Amino acid sequence: MSERLTLDPAALARIGNLELVARWVVEGFISGLHRSPHLGFSTDFAEHRPYVPGDDIRHVDWRVFARTERTYLKTYEADTNSNFTVLLDVSASMGFAHGGITKLAYAKLVAATLSWFSRRQRDRVGLVTFAEDVRDIVPPSARHLPNVLHALERATASGTGSLARPISKIAQSQPRRGIFLLLSDLYEPATDVLRALGPLTGAGHDVIVIQLLDAAERTFPFEDSTTFRDLESGERLPVSPGRIRARYVAAMDAHVTAMRAKLGGGRVDYRLVDTSQPLDRVLFDVLLRRAFLRTAV
Amino acid sequence: MPFLAPLLLLGLAAVAIPLLVHLVQRERRDPIAFPSLMFLERTPAPFTSRRNLRDPLLFLLRALAVIALALAFARPVFGPRPVAAGVDVRRRDVVVLLDRSFSMRIGDRWPRARAAVDSVIKRLLPGDRMTLVAFDRRARAVTAATSDAARLRAALDSLSLTDESTRLAPALSIAQQRLAAGDAPRKTLVVISDFQRSGWDLTDEARMPAATEIGVVDVGGVAPVADRAVRAVEVRRDRRPGPSQMLVSARLTNAGPAARGVAVRLEVGGRVIEERSVDLPRDGGASVSFAAVPAPPDPVPARVVLAADSLPGDDAVHFLLNQAPALAVLVLEGRDSPFLTRALAIGDTPGFDVTTRTPSRAAAADLAGRRLVILADGAFPSGIGAARLLRFVEAGGGLIVALGDQVSPRSWPAAARQLIPGQIRPAIDRIGANGAVLGSLDQQHPALALLSGPRAGDLSAARFYKYRSVDTTAGVLARFDDGTAALTEHAVGRGRVLTFGSTFDGLWNDLPRQPAFLPLVQQLARYAASWRDAPRALEIGTSVRPSDLSRDAGPDGARWIANAPSGARTTFGGNGAPTALELTEAGVHELRPGGSPGARPRLVAANIAPAELDFATFDVLRLTNALTSQPGTPGAARTTDAEAETLADREARQSTWWYLLLAATLLLVAESIVARRSVTRTPVLE
């Protein structure tokens, strides 16, 4: 397994063709997992349960009824044709990189790969890009994978970012339950993030949040006293990195910790990803976690 | 440790630059773009933090690089300061002799020689003064003594190669004068040449002033010169019957590997008459003869051209092709004798146009067009008359008088007496004593010099049975064994009179039967007629005077205008102009009398001097020895060796600056590597 976990995101980003990258990663990833039974969004037949008024009679197992004259419903662990929608933050802060690839480029790889993976599971895939508002929408569909990949490729980082407004719109436009994958650097307080995700979690959607951070955002390795400019607001701040590094790292760690605690408590699948990590390691962790959560459900 | 340019050590002050940059460094102008300032605090950089060196290694590398650069430009010299031949840092008088003769066209000699001059200019120190002298056969100071490098380089750029031969003496004479006149405590002479052996013409007078440093730059190289050349052309009259034709043959030389099928052609008047193919042996020569070509009456330019090689200047020999003008001679013989007329008739250089008359039938009209009258043992030609004959001689004509038995003192009119140098003595009969011989002969005299050759014949073998002498002591060219004058010469006006004490008809002597008879008669005729061979080609460096072009030219000559092959126009002759034209270019020069632009030009062909085509060299030590005073006496110091080298020479030899520059480069490379590691990488944006 360890031999597989070497997909360098910078190398993948240089390929340029998201479809090719996604297919290559997924197929290689699957073959490397030896078709692990624990992974996947789709589920198989689970059990029969007695019919109760209000159930959809289309799910009645008429064969059982013919044999036993009792009405039973076929139930599944999950809908094999569920919606998988990627919510991609394309605000200007996602364009940051310090030596490696930008967070947005990394997010594109993750989004493309998981979309391909989902489509391989016969799920419908969709995409929403947003910054301070929704920018681009590809509705979930079994035939929209090329649209999703195309929209990913043309997405660029700009503008300020905000979760509440776009996610509220998305929740209203997606009545059908599905899986939402949020890719963002989450430069908002954890409570705000949780509040913003409320329309999705409240509607019964499965929400996966991947917070993408560059290593420099965690360790703040700068040396020279200089001015830092906010990528989104343009605000400038004179900073002596050596003097504040420790406090910065502590604040960032506290932010991540708070995010993990708040979102985990809100039954949101949260994952922090460093953009220097190999891509397949991220896929493995995310999918494994999804399997765990589903089993827990 | 001395420095060649100590002022440039001020550059060491640049070491402070990295430090100053650090101390005065403000916050970076370009802000760092960051995703969010959410967790950042405003913390301006305190001034105190800039007072400490953040990266001592980086500063050290930068400082060392600056030091190395400053030292490199200051040109350090290791070792003690030179003390021999004066003090190195004191100013010098420098004379550079630059050879620009024809042989400097070989290979890259000229560029290397120019580079050597440029190198000397570069190494001039403040206070030094340099004189550039260009020389070939002559020498000329191109600049006065100056320390202005730009002026020296401009003078160097103005120089070009010539077709002249090489002579060292004139150039060294100028150098001697300039160095002696200079007031600098140190003197340096640099000779840049290929040091052809043919250029050596030095005497003991060539020594340089005391304590002169002598440098030699031999640009000739050690590799033998590979060159094909036309060394000589011979033009002869075709003696076969028929129209007048000339035979042209050429001598070709080849230095280097053998060459087969080399094309050589004869061009006359710009047209290719014949082309031949010859094989040239290794380091040898060959002759090629062309078919007879019609001889035009007037000279036309012609040349023999060899296929061009790396040194094209000597691949052609220019000459003039025409019928050789004949020397018109009037022979007045008292008796019919074939010897004299036959001897003249077979003359070739020049041909003799002989008209024979008896003295009694000669008329004044016979003198027309004649340049020589030979009165061969006959009575005085009364038909011509003494006065007319006298005027003929005074005007430049020649007269040879052979005193035989038909000549008597009384037969010569008084008006013609001055044509004879003295009184004619009675005939002396020596037949009883087996004849007389010539007791003395002035073989240095032009009239007889021909007889001094190894195969010219022995005139002393001739027996004179009877002879007359002339009572004179002046102008005696030959005497009989009894001391009486046998051949005398005296000038009358512009003409010459030769008086021979015997006859040319073989009656009084056996002279016509001697091998020396024919060259003697022809040479006496040429000399008496003041005949000068009109050369078909001259060597470069030869002077052409107006009198060479016209017999009527006065002492100063008329003014002539010469057009060189390159188109350069020169005036010579007459008042205020050079008295002669000095040929400096190979090719055919056109000379026209001044004031007659439409006149037919006189042509003069000029070629590279054969000596210049001898590429053998002499050892430069021979030159330095010749220019240096006697051993043991204070004199010029040689600098061909490392001894007594100048500070600049030593610095050039050590080239320490080069190593310092290399060290600076390496330090800067190390600095960039260290800086790359230590300086924070700049974030990149998508």
Coordinates of C-alpha atoms in Angstrom, one line a residue, chain A:
Chain A
M1 CA 0.0 0.0 0.0
S2 CA 2.7 2.4 0.9
E3 CA 4.1 2.2 -2.6
R4 CA 0.9 3.6 -3.9
L5 CA 0.9 6.6 -1.7
T6 CA 3.3 8.6 -3.7
L7 CA 1.1 10.6 -6.1
D8 CA 2.9 13.9 -6.0
P9 CA 0.3 16.6 -6.5
A10 CA 2.8 18.9 -8.2
A11 CA 3.5 16.2 -10.7
L12 CA -0.2 15.6 -11.3
A13 CA -0.9 19.3 -11.6
R14 CA 1.7 19.5 -14.4
I15 CA -0.3 16.9 -16.5
G16 CA -2.9 19.6 -17.0
N17 CA -5.7 17.3 -18.1
L18 CA -7.9 16.7 -15.2
E19 CA -9.9 13.9 -16.8
L20 CA -6.7 12.0 -17.5
V21 CA -5.4 12.6 -14.0
A22 CA -8.6 11.6 -12.4
R23 CA -8.9 8.4 -14.3
W24 CA -5.3 7.5 -13.8
V25 CA -5.5 8.2 -10.1
V26 CA -8.7 6.4 -9.5
E27 CA -7.9 3.3 -11.6
G28 CA -4.5 3.0 -10.0
F29 CA -5.9 3.6 -6.6
I30 CA -8.6 1.0 -7.0
S31 CA -6.2 -1.6 -8.3
G32 CA -3.8 -0.8 -5.5
L33 CA -6.6 -1.3 -2.9
H34 CA -7.4 -4.8 -4.2
R35 CA -11.0 -3.8 -4.3
S36 CA -11.3 -3.2 -0.6
P37 CA -14.9 -3.9 0.6
H38 CA -14.9 -1.0 3.0
L39 CA -14.8 1.8 0.6
G40 CA -17.3 3.5 -1.7
F41 CA -20.3 5.7 -1.5
S42 CA -22.7 3.2 -3.1
T43 CA -24.2 0.4 -1.0
D44 CA -25.8 -2.9 -1.7
F45 CA -29.0 -4.5 -0.6
A46 CA -29.2 -4.4 3.2
E47 CA -32.4 -6.1 4.6
H48 CA -36.2 -6.4 4.3
R49 CA -38.4 -4.5 6.7
P50 CA -42.2 -4.5 7.1
Y51 CA -44.2 -2.0 5.2
V52 CA -45.7 0.8 7.1
P53 CA -48.1 3.3 5.8
G54 CA -46.4 6.1 4.0
D55 CA -43.7 3.9 2.5
D56 CA -43.3 4.1 -1.3
I57 CA -45.0 1.0 -2.6
R58 CA -42.4 0.9 -5.4
H59 CA -40.0 -0.5 -2.9
V60 CA -42.3 -3.4 -2.0
D61 CA -40.7 -6.7 -2.7
W62 CA -43.5 -8.4 -4.6
R63 CA -41.8 -11.7 -4.8
V64 CA -41.7 -12.0 -1.0
F65 CA -45.3 -10.9 -1.0
A66 CA -46.2 -13.6 -3.5
R67 CA -44.6 -16.2 -1.4
T68 CA -45.6 -15.0 2.1
E69 CA -48.5 -12.6 1.4
R70 CA -46.7 -10.1 3.6
T71 CA -45.5 -6.8 2.4
Y72 CA -41.8 -6.2 2.9
L73 CA -39.7 -3.4 1.6
K74 CA -36.2 -3.8 0.2
T75 CA -33.9 -1.5 1.9
Y76 CA -30.3 -0.5 0.9
E77 CA -27.3 0.9 2.8
A78 CA -27.3 3.8 0.4
D79 CA -28.7 5.0 -2.8
T80 CA -26.6 3.6 -5.5
N81 CA -27.5 6.6 -7.6
S82 CA -26.9 9.3 -5.1
N83 CA -25.8 12.9 -5.9
F84 CA -22.2 13.7 -5.3
T85 CA -21.6 17.5 -5.5
V86 CA -18.3 19.2 -5.1
L87 CA -18.4 22.7 -3.5
L88 CA -15.2 24.3 -4.5
D89 CA -14.0 27.5 -2.9
V90 CA -12.4 29.7 -5.7
S91 CA -11.7 32.8 -3.6
A92 CA -8.4 34.5 -4.1
S93 CA -6.9 32.9 -1.0
M94 CA -7.1 29.6 -2.7
G95 CA -4.5 30.8 -5.2
F96 CA -1.8 30.8 -2.6
A97 CA 1.2 28.6 -2.9
H98 CA 4.6 28.6 -1.3
G99 CA 6.9 26.5 -3.4
G100 CA 4.4 23.8 -4.4
I101 CA 1.1 24.0 -6.2
T102 CA -1.7 26.3 -5.2
K103 CA -4.4 25.2 -3.0
L104 CA -6.9 25.6 -5.8
A105 CA -4.8 23.4 -8.1
Y106 CA -4.7 20.8 -5.3
A107 CA -8.4 21.1 -4.7
K108 CA -9.1 20.6 -8.4
L109 CA -7.2 17.4 -8.3
V110 CA -9.1 16.1 -5.3
A111 CA -12.4 17.2 -6.8
A112 CA -11.7 15.6 -10.2
T113 CA -10.5 12.4 -8.7
L114 CA -13.4 12.0 -6.3
S115 CA -15.9 12.9 -9.0
W116 CA -14.4 10.3 -11.2
F117 CA -14.5 7.9 -8.4
S118 CA -18.1 8.6 -7.7
R119 CA -19.1 8.4 -11.3
R120 CA -17.4 5.0 -11.4
Q121 CA -19.7 4.1 -8.5
R122 CA -22.7 5.1 -10.8
D123 CA -23.4 8.2 -8.7
R124 CA -24.4 11.5 -10.3
V125 CA -21.7 14.1 -10.0
G126 CA -22.0 17.8 -9.9
L127 CA -20.0 20.9 -9.1
V128 CA -20.5 24.3 -7.6
T129 CA -17.7 26.9 -7.5
F130 CA -18.1 29.8 -5.3
A131 CA -16.3 32.7 -3.7
E132 CA -18.4 35.3 -2.0
D133 CA -21.4 34.0 -4.1
V134 CA -22.0 31.1 -6.4
R135 CA -20.0 31.3 -9.6
D136 CA -20.5 28.2 -11.5
I137 CA -23.0 25.4 -11.2
V138 CA -22.9 22.0 -12.8
P139 CA -26.0 20.1 -11.6
P140 CA -25.5 16.5 -10.5
S141 CA -26.1 14.2 -13.3
A142 CA -24.9 10.8 -14.6
R143 CA -23.7 12.5 -17.7
H144 CA -22.1 15.6 -16.2
L145 CA -18.7 14.3 -15.4
P146 CA -17.2 15.9 -18.5
N147 CA -18.9 19.2 -17.5
V148 CA -17.6 18.9 -14.0
L149 CA -14.1 18.4 -15.2
H150 CA -14.4 21.3 -17.7
A151 CA -15.7 23.6 -15.1
L152 CA -12.9 22.6 -12.8
E153 CA -10.3 23.3 -15.4
R154 CA -11.5 26.8 -16.0
A155 CA -11.9 27.8 -12.4
T156 CA -9.6 30.5 -11.2
A157 CA -9.0 32.0 -7.8
S158 CA -10.3 35.5 -7.3
G159 CA -12.5 37.5 -5.1
T160 CA -13.3 37.3 -1.5
G161 CA -14.6 34.1 0.1
S162 CA -17.7 33.5 2.2
L163 CA -19.5 30.3 2.9
A164 CA -22.9 31.3 4.2
R165 CA -24.4 32.8 1.2
P166 CA -23.4 30.4 -1.5
I167 CA -24.1 27.3 0.6
S168 CA -27.5 28.7 1.5
K169 CA -28.3 29.0 -2.2
I170 CA -27.0 25.5 -3.0
A171 CA -29.0 24.0 -0.2
Q172 CA -32.1 25.5 -1.8
S173 CA -31.3 24.2 -5.2
Q174 CA -30.5 20.7 -4.1
P175 CA -33.6 19.2 -2.6
R176 CA -32.6 15.7 -3.2
R177 CA -30.3 14.2 -0.5
G178 CA -26.8 13.7 -1.6
I179 CA -23.2 14.0 -0.7
F180 CA -21.5 17.4 -0.6
L181 CA -17.7 17.7 -0.7
L182 CA -16.6 21.2 0.4
L183 CA -13.1 22.1 -0.6
S184 CA -11.9 25.3 1.0
D185 CA -9.2 26.9 3.2
L186 CA -11.9 27.9 5.7
Y187 CA -10.6 31.3 6.8
E188 CA -13.6 31.8 8.9
P189 CA -14.3 31.0 12.5
A190 CA -15.4 27.4 13.0
T191 CA -18.7 28.4 14.4
D192 CA -19.4 30.5 11.3
V193 CA -18.4 27.5 9.1
L194 CA -20.7 25.2 11.0
R195 CA -23.5 27.7 10.8
A196 CA -23.0 28.1 7.1
L197 CA -23.2 24.4 6.6
G198 CA -26.4 24.2 8.6
P199 CA -28.7 24.3 5.5
L200 CA -27.0 21.3 4.1
T201 CA -26.7 19.2 7.2
G202 CA -30.2 20.2 8.2
A203 CA -31.5 18.9 4.9
G204 CA -30.0 15.5 5.6
H205 CA -27.1 15.8 3.1
D206 CA -23.9 14.1 3.9
V207 CA -21.2 16.8 4.1
I208 CA -17.5 16.2 3.8
V209 CA -15.3 19.2 4.5
I210 CA -11.7 19.2 3.4
Q211 CA -9.7 22.2 4.6
L212 CA -6.8 22.8 2.3
L213 CA -3.8 24.6 3.7
D214 CA -0.4 25.2 2.4
A215 CA 2.5 24.1 4.6
A216 CA 3.6 27.8 4.8
E217 CA 0.2 28.6 6.3
R218 CA 0.8 26.1 9.1
T219 CA 4.5 26.9 9.9
F220 CA 4.9 30.5 8.7
P221 CA 8.5 30.1 7.6
F222 CA 9.1 33.7 6.5
E223 CA 12.2 35.5 7.8
D224 CA 12.4 39.0 6.5
S225 CA 10.5 41.8 8.1
T226 CA 8.1 42.8 5.4
T227 CA 4.6 43.7 4.5
F228 CA 2.0 41.0 4.0
R229 CA -0.9 41.6 1.7
D230 CA -4.2 39.9 2.1
L231 CA -5.0 38.1 -1.1
E232 CA -8.7 38.7 -0.8
S233 CA -9.1 42.1 0.8
G234 CA -5.8 43.6 -0.3
E235 CA -5.1 44.8 3.2
R236 CA -1.5 45.3 4.1
L237 CA 0.2 44.6 7.4
P238 CA 3.9 45.1 8.4
V239 CA 5.0 41.9 10.0
S240 CA 8.2 40.7 11.6
P241 CA 7.7 36.9 11.1
G242 CA 10.3 36.0 13.6
R243 CA 8.5 37.8 16.3
I244 CA 5.0 36.4 15.7
R245 CA 5.7 33.0 14.3
A246 CA 5.0 31.1 17.5
R247 CA 1.8 33.0 18.1
Y248 CA 0.7 32.6 14.5
V249 CA 1.3 28.8 14.6
A250 CA -0.6 28.5 17.8
A251 CA -3.5 30.5 16.5
M252 CA -3.6 28.4 13.3
D253 CA -3.5 25.2 15.3
A254 CA -6.3 26.5 17.5
H255 CA -8.3 27.3 14.5
V256 CA -7.8 23.8 13.0
T257 CA -8.6 22.3 16.4
A258 CA -11.7 24.3 16.7
M259 CA -12.7 23.4 13.2
R260 CA -12.2 19.7 13.8
A261 CA -14.2 19.9 17.1
K262 CA -17.1 22.0 15.8
L263 CA -17.6 20.2 12.5
G264 CA -17.1 16.8 14.0
G265 CA -19.7 17.6 16.6
G266 CA -22.0 18.7 13.8
R267 CA -21.7 15.4 12.1
V268 CA -19.7 16.9 9.3
D269 CA -16.9 14.8 8.0
Y270 CA -13.9 17.2 8.4
R271 CA -10.4 16.6 7.1
L272 CA -7.4 18.9 7.1
V273 CA -5.2 18.4 4.1
D274 CA -1.7 19.9 3.5
T275 CA -1.2 20.6 -0.2
S276 CA 2.2 18.9 -0.1
Q277 CA 0.6 15.6 0.8
P278 CA 0.4 12.9 -1.8
L279 CA -3.0 12.8 -3.4
D280 CA -3.7 9.1 -3.0
R281 CA -3.1 9.4 0.7
V282 CA -5.8 12.0 0.9
L283 CA -8.1 9.8 -1.1
F284 CA -7.5 6.9 1.1
D285 CA -8.1 8.8 4.2
V286 CA -11.3 10.4 3.0
L287 CA -12.8 7.3 1.6
L288 CA -11.9 5.2 4.6
R289 CA -13.4 7.8 6.8
R290 CA -16.6 7.8 4.8
A291 CA -16.8 4.0 5.1
F292 CA -16.4 4.3 8.9
L293 CA -19.0 6.9 9.2
R294 CA -21.5 5.0 7.1
T295 CA -20.8 1.9 9.1
A296 CA -21.4 3.9 12.2
V297 CA -24.7 5.1 10.8

